Coordinates of C-alpha atoms and ligand atoms in Angstrom, one line a residue:
M1 CA 132.0 -173.0 -12.8
T2 CA 134.7 -171.6 -15.2
S3 CA 134.3 -168.2 -13.6
V4 CA 135.6 -169.6 -10.3
T5 CA 138.4 -171.9 -11.7
A6 CA 139.8 -169.5 -14.4
P7 CA 141.5 -167.0 -12.0
A8 CA 143.1 -169.8 -10.0
A9 CA 144.4 -171.4 -13.1
R10 CA 145.9 -168.2 -14.3
D11 CA 147.7 -167.9 -11.0
T12 CA 149.4 -171.3 -11.3
V13 CA 153.1 -170.9 -11.7
L14 CA 154.3 -174.4 -11.9
A15 CA 152.2 -177.6 -12.3
A16 CA 153.0 -181.3 -12.4
R17 CA 150.3 -183.6 -13.7
G18 CA 150.5 -187.4 -13.6
I19 CA 154.2 -187.6 -13.3
V20 CA 155.6 -191.1 -13.7
K21 CA 159.3 -191.8 -13.4
R22 CA 161.1 -195.1 -13.8
F23 CA 164.8 -196.0 -13.4
G24 CA 165.1 -199.2 -15.3
A25 CA 162.6 -201.7 -13.9
L26 CA 162.0 -199.5 -10.8
T27 CA 159.0 -197.2 -10.9
V28 CA 160.0 -194.4 -8.5
L29 CA 157.0 -192.0 -9.1
H30 CA 153.6 -193.4 -9.8
G31 CA 151.7 -190.4 -11.1
I32 CA 152.2 -187.2 -9.0
D33 CA 150.0 -184.2 -9.3
L34 CA 151.1 -180.9 -7.7
S35 CA 150.3 -177.3 -8.6
L36 CA 152.0 -174.3 -7.2
T37 CA 150.1 -171.0 -7.0
S38 CA 151.9 -167.7 -7.1
G39 CA 153.4 -166.9 -3.6
E40 CA 152.6 -170.4 -2.3
V41 CA 155.1 -172.4 -0.2
V42 CA 154.7 -176.1 -0.4
A43 CA 156.7 -178.4 1.8
I44 CA 157.3 -182.0 0.7
I45 CA 158.0 -184.5 3.5
G46 CA 158.4 -188.2 3.6
P47 CA 160.7 -191.1 4.3
S48 CA 164.1 -191.5 2.5
G49 CA 163.7 -193.1 -0.9
S50 CA 160.0 -192.1 -1.3
G51 CA 160.8 -190.1 -4.4
K52 CA 161.0 -186.5 -3.1
S53 CA 164.2 -185.6 -4.9
T54 CA 163.2 -187.4 -8.1
F55 CA 159.9 -185.5 -8.1
I56 CA 161.4 -182.0 -7.4
R57 CA 164.0 -182.7 -10.1
C58 CA 161.2 -183.6 -12.5
M59 CA 159.6 -180.2 -11.7
N60 CA 162.4 -178.4 -13.5
M61 CA 163.2 -181.3 -15.9
L62 CA 166.5 -182.3 -14.5
E63 CA 164.8 -185.7 -14.7
V64 CA 162.6 -186.2 -17.7
P65 CA 159.3 -187.9 -16.7
D66 CA 158.3 -191.1 -18.4
A67 CA 154.7 -189.9 -18.4
G68 CA 152.8 -186.9 -17.3
E69 CA 153.6 -183.3 -17.9
I70 CA 155.1 -180.2 -16.3
S71 CA 153.8 -176.8 -17.2
F72 CA 155.0 -173.4 -16.4
R73 CA 152.4 -170.6 -16.4
G74 CA 150.2 -172.7 -18.6
R75 CA 152.8 -173.7 -21.1
R76 CA 153.8 -177.4 -21.4
V77 CA 157.5 -178.0 -20.9
V78 CA 159.2 -180.1 -23.5
P79 CA 162.6 -181.7 -23.0
R80 CA 164.4 -179.6 -25.6
F81 CA 166.5 -176.5 -25.0
R82 CA 164.3 -174.3 -27.1
A83 CA 160.6 -174.3 -27.8
A84 CA 157.9 -171.9 -28.9
G85 CA 154.2 -171.1 -28.8
E86 CA 152.2 -173.3 -26.4
T87 CA 155.3 -175.1 -25.3
L88 CA 158.3 -174.1 -23.2
G89 CA 161.9 -175.3 -23.6
L90 CA 164.4 -176.1 -20.9
G91 CA 166.4 -172.9 -21.4
E92 CA 163.4 -170.8 -20.5
L93 CA 162.2 -173.0 -17.7
R94 CA 165.5 -172.9 -16.0
R95 CA 165.6 -169.1 -16.2
H96 CA 162.2 -169.0 -14.4
V97 CA 162.6 -171.8 -11.9
G98 CA 165.7 -171.8 -9.6
M99 CA 166.9 -174.8 -7.7
V100 CA 169.1 -175.2 -4.6
F101 CA 170.6 -178.6 -3.7
Q102 CA 171.8 -180.4 -0.6
H103 CA 175.4 -180.2 -1.6
F104 CA 175.6 -176.5 -2.7
N105 CA 177.2 -177.2 -6.1
L106 CA 179.1 -174.0 -6.1
F107 CA 182.0 -173.5 -8.6
P108 CA 185.0 -174.1 -6.3
H109 CA 187.5 -172.0 -8.2
M110 CA 185.3 -168.9 -8.3
S111 CA 184.7 -166.2 -5.7
V112 CA 181.2 -165.7 -4.1
L113 CA 180.5 -162.8 -6.4
E114 CA 181.7 -164.8 -9.5
N115 CA 179.5 -167.7 -8.5
V116 CA 176.4 -165.4 -8.2
I117 CA 177.0 -163.4 -11.4
E118 CA 177.6 -166.5 -13.5
G119 CA 174.0 -167.2 -14.4
P120 CA 173.0 -163.5 -15.1
V121 CA 176.1 -163.0 -17.3
T122 CA 176.3 -166.3 -19.2
V123 CA 172.7 -167.4 -19.3
Q124 CA 170.8 -164.1 -19.3
R125 CA 173.6 -162.2 -21.1
K126 CA 173.4 -159.2 -18.8
P127 CA 176.2 -156.7 -18.9
R128 CA 178.7 -157.5 -16.1
A129 CA 178.2 -154.2 -14.2
E130 CA 174.4 -154.8 -14.1
A131 CA 174.9 -158.4 -13.0
V132 CA 177.3 -157.3 -10.2
D133 CA 174.7 -154.9 -8.9
I134 CA 172.0 -157.5 -8.9
A135 CA 174.3 -160.1 -7.4
M136 CA 175.5 -157.8 -4.6
D137 CA 171.9 -157.1 -3.7
Y138 CA 171.2 -160.8 -3.2
I139 CA 174.6 -161.5 -1.5
A140 CA 173.7 -158.8 1.0
K141 CA 170.2 -160.2 1.4
V142 CA 171.7 -163.5 2.6
G143 CA 174.1 -161.6 4.9
L144 CA 177.4 -162.3 3.0
A145 CA 178.3 -158.9 1.6
E146 CA 181.7 -158.9 3.3
K147 CA 182.5 -162.4 1.8
R148 CA 182.0 -161.3 -1.8
D149 CA 185.7 -162.1 -2.7
A150 CA 185.9 -165.4 -0.7
R151 CA 186.2 -168.7 -2.4
P152 CA 183.8 -171.5 -1.4
D153 CA 186.5 -173.4 0.6
Q154 CA 186.9 -170.4 2.8
L155 CA 183.2 -170.5 3.8
S156 CA 181.2 -172.6 6.3
G157 CA 178.6 -175.0 5.0
G158 CA 175.9 -172.5 6.1
Q159 CA 177.6 -169.7 4.2
K160 CA 178.0 -171.9 1.1
Q161 CA 174.4 -172.7 1.1
R162 CA 173.4 -169.0 1.5
V163 CA 175.6 -168.3 -1.6
A164 CA 173.8 -171.0 -3.4
I165 CA 170.5 -169.4 -2.5
A166 CA 171.8 -166.0 -3.6
R167 CA 173.0 -167.5 -6.9
A168 CA 169.5 -168.9 -7.6
L169 CA 167.9 -165.6 -6.6
A170 CA 170.2 -163.6 -8.9
M171 CA 168.4 -165.2 -11.9
Q172 CA 165.2 -163.5 -10.5
P173 CA 163.2 -166.7 -10.8
D174 CA 159.4 -167.0 -10.5
A175 CA 159.8 -170.0 -8.3
L176 CA 162.5 -171.8 -6.2
L177 CA 162.9 -175.5 -5.7
L178 CA 164.8 -176.4 -2.6
D179 CA 165.9 -180.0 -2.0
E180 CA 166.9 -180.7 1.6
I181 CA 169.2 -177.7 1.6
T182 CA 170.0 -178.0 5.3
S183 CA 170.6 -181.8 5.4
A184 CA 174.4 -181.6 4.8
L185 CA 174.9 -178.9 7.4
D186 CA 176.2 -179.1 11.0
P187 CA 173.2 -178.5 13.3
E188 CA 174.4 -175.1 14.5
L189 CA 174.4 -173.9 10.9
V190 CA 170.9 -174.9 10.0
G191 CA 169.2 -171.9 11.5
E192 CA 171.0 -169.3 9.4
V193 CA 169.9 -171.0 6.2
L194 CA 166.3 -171.6 7.4
G195 CA 166.2 -167.9 8.3
V196 CA 167.0 -166.9 4.7
V197 CA 164.2 -169.3 3.5
R198 CA 161.8 -167.8 6.0
N199 CA 162.5 -164.3 4.7
L200 CA 161.9 -165.4 1.2
A201 CA 158.6 -167.0 2.2
E202 CA 157.6 -163.7 3.9
Q203 CA 158.5 -161.8 0.8
G204 CA 156.1 -163.9 -1.2
M205 CA 158.6 -166.2 -3.1
T206 CA 156.8 -169.2 -4.6
M207 CA 158.7 -172.3 -3.4
V208 CA 158.7 -176.0 -3.1
L209 CA 160.9 -177.2 -0.3
V210 CA 161.8 -180.8 0.4
T211 CA 162.8 -180.9 4.0
H212 CA 163.3 -183.0 7.1
E213 CA 162.8 -179.9 9.3
I214 CA 159.2 -180.7 10.1
S215 CA 158.5 -177.9 12.5
F216 CA 160.1 -175.4 10.1
A217 CA 158.0 -176.8 7.2
A218 CA 154.9 -176.3 9.4
D219 CA 155.9 -172.8 10.2
V220 CA 156.7 -171.4 6.7
S221 CA 154.6 -173.5 4.3
D222 CA 151.0 -173.0 3.2
R223 CA 150.6 -176.7 2.3
V224 CA 152.4 -179.9 3.3
V225 CA 152.6 -182.9 1.0
F226 CA 153.5 -186.3 2.4
M227 CA 155.1 -188.6 -0.1
E228 CA 155.3 -192.4 0.4
A229 CA 156.7 -194.9 -2.0
G230 CA 156.4 -192.7 -5.1
R231 CA 152.9 -191.4 -4.3
I232 CA 151.4 -188.4 -2.6
A233 CA 149.8 -190.2 0.4
E234 CA 148.3 -187.1 2.0
E235 CA 148.4 -183.4 1.7
G236 CA 146.8 -180.5 3.4
S237 CA 147.4 -177.5 5.7
P238 CA 150.4 -177.8 7.9
D239 CA 148.2 -177.8 11.0
R240 CA 146.1 -180.7 9.8
I241 CA 148.9 -182.8 8.3
L242 CA 151.1 -182.4 11.3
H243 CA 148.5 -182.5 14.1
N244 CA 145.6 -184.4 12.7
P245 CA 146.9 -186.9 10.0
D246 CA 144.7 -189.6 8.6
N247 CA 147.3 -191.7 6.9
E248 CA 148.8 -194.4 9.1
R249 CA 152.2 -194.2 7.5
L250 CA 152.3 -190.4 8.0
K251 CA 151.5 -190.9 11.7
T252 CA 154.4 -193.4 12.0
F253 CA 156.7 -191.0 10.1
L254 CA 155.7 -188.0 12.3
A255 CA 156.2 -190.0 15.5
R256 CA 159.9 -190.2 14.7
F257 CA 160.2 -186.4 15.1
H258 CA 158.5 -186.2 18.6
Ligands
ADP301 P1 164.1 -189.3 -1.6 O1 164.6 -187.9 -2.1 O2 162.7 -189.2 -1.1 O3 165.0 -189.9 -0.6 P2 164.8 -190.2 -4.3 O4 163.9 -189.5 -5.2 O5 166.2 -189.8 -4.1 O6 164.1 -190.3 -2.8 O7 164.8 -191.8 -4.7 C1 163.7 -192.5 -4.9 C2 164.1 -193.9 -5.4 O8 164.6 -193.8 -6.7 C3 165.1 -194.6 -4.5 O9 164.8 -196.0 -4.5 C4 166.4 -194.4 -5.3 O10 167.3 -195.4 -5.0 C5 165.9 -194.3 -6.7 N1 166.7 -193.5 -7.6 C6 166.9 -192.2 -7.5 N2 167.7 -191.7 -8.5 C7 168.0 -192.8 -9.2 C8 168.9 -193.0 -10.4 N3 169.5 -191.9 -11.0 N4 169.0 -194.2 -10.9 C9 168.4 -195.3 -10.3 N5 167.6 -195.2 -9.2 C10 167.4 -193.9 -8.7
MG302 MG1 166.2 -186.7 -1.6

């Protein structure tokens, strides 16, 4: 049935196969498989310590897996900055796959605009004027045009996180990985950040989001993955995973949110 599988394979942006990760004697990931199709939004849920962050970090090789492989548009990623041919190096992977973290990781001494043009100027070697144009586009998209000259310490947590999203978008990535990006925010600031993510989903951005916002995950994602103790315990449509789960641990996990 290659005629059926070939188009789907071509459309795969980022894929993880058999990912195993150990920290010393502790095996944190026991062989994770996850493929991300162009335009797809996958939400990863699961208890604290189940390996969600380790896995999403493996997807852009911030953690190098002990076994298994990551591929980007069919090219296997190798843990070296540069690579060629059938393989892809970390430099190129990071240009195509953006990541946003729980704790923003903005450069504290730089303005909003300087934070957002940093990648395009230093990594992509774009002329500054062009980088500023692109950056202002995304800064406006996340609703912070009037804050372009502010420093991070002059912003709320929600605004900082929106800058972090704009910074990732300014690299014009093929996919975005979001690791609990609302977990460090005061509850009243969560909505503005989720609103930005929702817009991205509607515009067709390919994304993996690790989140504790279960109803948001159900709402914006095409597929929900439940991780438990370093394994994918169940995955499926948001509706089935959240309303008709098979896995006992998933049922217990979801009961906490009702
Ligand atoms: P989650 O994001 O689901 O809360 P993590 O991926 O952060 O889970 O952690 C999974 C397990 O791996 C936990 O037991 C955690 O303590 C351990 N772990 C994560 N990072 C490291 C590290 N750098 N060194 C040692 N253990 C780690
Ligand atoms: Mg985590």
